[in-house]
């Protein structure tokens, strides 16, 4: 089992920044990928960004490229999502996830999920 805990969400004005953290514990060595997804009210959960834990290769959704940066600290078993130039349409609950697959944009590749954390961007 892998436990994931998100932190760093909150309310920010458009154009502002936030950094989300995801602390992993348990059998973290069993996961190859970690990612961020988000879900806005009335919408499906969507891919935001992902990182291969060992190589550090990253992937981002087109909607966040150039604004969001995913990274990880292997020693602390923690993943980050630096979010800059935030827009009201970025408002959502953000979820951290871990899995053993390779199709990083596919929600079904992830076995473990955090509880989610609210990010609200005001206009």
PDB file of N, CA and C in Angstrom, residues 30-35 37 47 50 52 97-113:
ATOM      1  N   UNK A  30       7.191   0.507  -5.122  1.00  0.00           N
ATOM      2  CA  UNK A  30       6.382  -0.273  -6.066  1.00  0.00           C
ATOM      3  C   UNK A  30       5.777   0.595  -7.161  1.00  0.00           C
ATOM      4  N   UNK A  31       5.882   1.909  -7.039  1.00  0.00           N
ATOM      5  CA  UNK A  31       5.272   2.810  -8.012  1.00  0.00           C
ATOM      6  C   UNK A  31       6.316   3.328  -8.992  1.00  0.00           C
ATOM      7  N   UNK A  32       5.967   3.374 -10.262  1.00  0.00           N
ATOM      8  CA  UNK A  32       6.875   3.902 -11.278  1.00  0.00           C
ATOM      9  C   UNK A  32       6.532   5.324 -11.685  1.00  0.00           C
ATOM     10  N   UNK A  33       5.245   5.648 -11.589  1.00  0.00           N
ATOM     11  CA  UNK A  33       4.810   6.974 -11.994  1.00  0.00           C
ATOM     12  C   UNK A  33       4.023   7.641 -10.880  1.00  0.00           C
ATOM     13  N   UNK A  34       4.125   8.932 -10.838  1.00  0.00           N
ATOM     14  CA  UNK A  34       3.279   9.730  -9.958  1.00  0.00           C
ATOM     15  C   UNK A  34       2.731  10.884 -10.775  1.00  0.00           C
ATOM     16  N   UNK A  35       1.514  11.255 -10.457  1.00  0.00           N
ATOM     17  CA  UNK A  35       0.888  12.290 -11.259  1.00  0.00           C
ATOM     18  C   UNK A  35      -0.062  13.163 -10.483  1.00  0.00           C
ATOM     19  N   UNK A  37      -3.830  15.012 -11.013  1.00  0.00           N
ATOM     20  CA  UNK A  37      -5.082  15.139 -11.747  1.00  0.00           C
ATOM     21  C   UNK A  37      -5.914  16.211 -11.057  1.00  0.00           C
ATOM     22  N   UNK A  47      -6.195  14.745 -16.436  1.00  0.00           N
ATOM     23  CA  UNK A  47      -4.754  14.703 -16.248  1.00  0.00           C
ATOM     24  C   UNK A  47      -4.181  16.114 -16.236  1.00  0.00           C
ATOM     25  N   UNK A  50       2.596  14.501 -14.878  1.00  0.00           N
ATOM     26  CA  UNK A  50       3.095  13.259 -14.306  1.00  0.00           C
ATOM     27  C   UNK A  50       4.605  13.215 -14.403  1.00  0.00           C
ATOM     28  N   UNK A  52       7.980  10.243 -14.066  1.00  0.00           N
ATOM     29  CA  UNK A  52       8.510   8.919 -13.781  1.00  0.00           C
ATOM     30  C   UNK A  52       9.456   9.050 -12.595  1.00  0.00           C
ATOM     31  N   UNK A  97      -1.545  11.076  -7.360  1.00  0.00           N
ATOM     32  CA  UNK A  97      -1.756   9.668  -7.630  1.00  0.00           C
ATOM     33  C   UNK A  97      -0.420   8.970  -7.893  1.00  0.00           C
ATOM     34  N   UNK A  98      -0.414   7.662  -7.641  1.00  0.00           N
ATOM     35  CA  UNK A  98       0.788   6.858  -7.889  1.00  0.00           C
ATOM     36  C   UNK A  98       0.383   5.543  -8.534  1.00  0.00           C
ATOM     37  N   UNK A  99       1.230   5.040  -9.428  1.00  0.00           N
ATOM     38  CA  UNK A  99       0.895   3.807 -10.100  1.00  0.00           C
ATOM     39  C   UNK A  99       2.099   3.097 -10.663  1.00  0.00           C
ATOM     40  N   UNK A 100       1.841   1.941 -11.293  1.00  0.00           N
ATOM     41  CA  UNK A 100       2.924   1.123 -11.842  1.00  0.00           C
ATOM     42  C   UNK A 100       2.878   1.071 -13.362  1.00  0.00           C
ATOM     43  N   UNK A 101       1.990   1.845 -13.957  1.00  0.00           N
ATOM     44  CA  UNK A 101       1.868   1.811 -15.408  1.00  0.00           C
ATOM     45  C   UNK A 101       2.814   2.779 -16.097  1.00  0.00           C
ATOM     46  N   UNK A 102       2.624   2.916 -17.396  1.00  0.00           N
ATOM     47  CA  UNK A 102       3.452   3.829 -18.183  1.00  0.00           C
ATOM     48  C   UNK A 102       2.628   4.827 -18.987  1.00  0.00           C
ATOM     49  N   UNK A 103       1.350   4.585 -19.105  1.00  0.00           N
ATOM     50  CA  UNK A 103       0.485   5.518 -19.847  1.00  0.00           C
ATOM     51  C   UNK A 103       0.062   6.623 -18.883  1.00  0.00           C
ATOM     52  N   UNK A 104       0.914   7.593 -18.736  1.00  0.00           N
ATOM     53  CA  UNK A 104       0.801   8.541 -17.628  1.00  0.00           C
ATOM     54  C   UNK A 104      -0.470   9.377 -17.666  1.00  0.00           C
ATOM     55  N   UNK A 105      -1.051   9.556 -18.858  1.00  0.00           N
ATOM     56  CA  UNK A 105      -2.254  10.388 -18.947  1.00  0.00           C
ATOM     57  C   UNK A 105      -3.532   9.607 -18.667  1.00  0.00           C
ATOM     58  N   UNK A 106      -3.393   8.295 -18.536  1.00  0.00           N
ATOM     59  CA  UNK A 106      -4.547   7.410 -18.353  1.00  0.00           C
ATOM     60  C   UNK A 106      -4.827   7.221 -16.870  1.00  0.00           C
ATOM     61  N   UNK A 107      -5.990   7.629 -16.435  1.00  0.00           N
ATOM     62  CA  UNK A 107      -6.348   7.583 -15.020  1.00  0.00           C
ATOM     63  C   UNK A 107      -6.298   6.156 -14.475  1.00  0.00           C
ATOM     64  N   UNK A 108      -6.533   5.172 -15.333  1.00  0.00           N
ATOM     65  CA  UNK A 108      -6.573   3.770 -14.897  1.00  0.00           C
ATOM     66  C   UNK A 108      -5.183   3.182 -14.623  1.00  0.00           C
ATOM     67  N   UNK A 109      -4.127   3.920 -14.954  1.00  0.00           N
ATOM     68  CA  UNK A 109      -2.775   3.449 -14.700  1.00  0.00           C
ATOM     69  C   UNK A 109      -2.349   3.676 -13.253  1.00  0.00           C
ATOM     70  N   UNK A 110      -3.180   4.394 -12.510  1.00  0.00           N
ATOM     71  CA  UNK A 110      -2.820   4.794 -11.146  1.00  0.00           C
ATOM     72  C   UNK A 110      -3.604   3.949 -10.132  1.00  0.00           C
ATOM     73  N   UNK A 111      -2.855   3.408  -9.157  1.00  0.00           N
ATOM     74  CA  UNK A 111      -3.445   2.512  -8.173  1.00  0.00           C
ATOM     75  C   UNK A 111      -3.808   3.208  -6.869  1.00  0.00           C
ATOM     76  N   UNK A 112      -3.094   4.288  -6.568  1.00  0.00           N
ATOM     77  CA  UNK A 112      -3.271   4.942  -5.270  1.00  0.00           C
ATOM     78  C   UNK A 112      -3.563   6.423  -5.483  1.00  0.00           C
ATOM     79  N   UNK A 113      -4.439   6.937  -4.636  1.00  0.00           N
ATOM     80  CA  UNK A 113      -4.880   8.327  -4.753  1.00  0.00           C
ATOM     81  C   UNK A 113      -4.873   9.011  -3.395  1.00  0.00           C
TER      82      UNK A 113
END
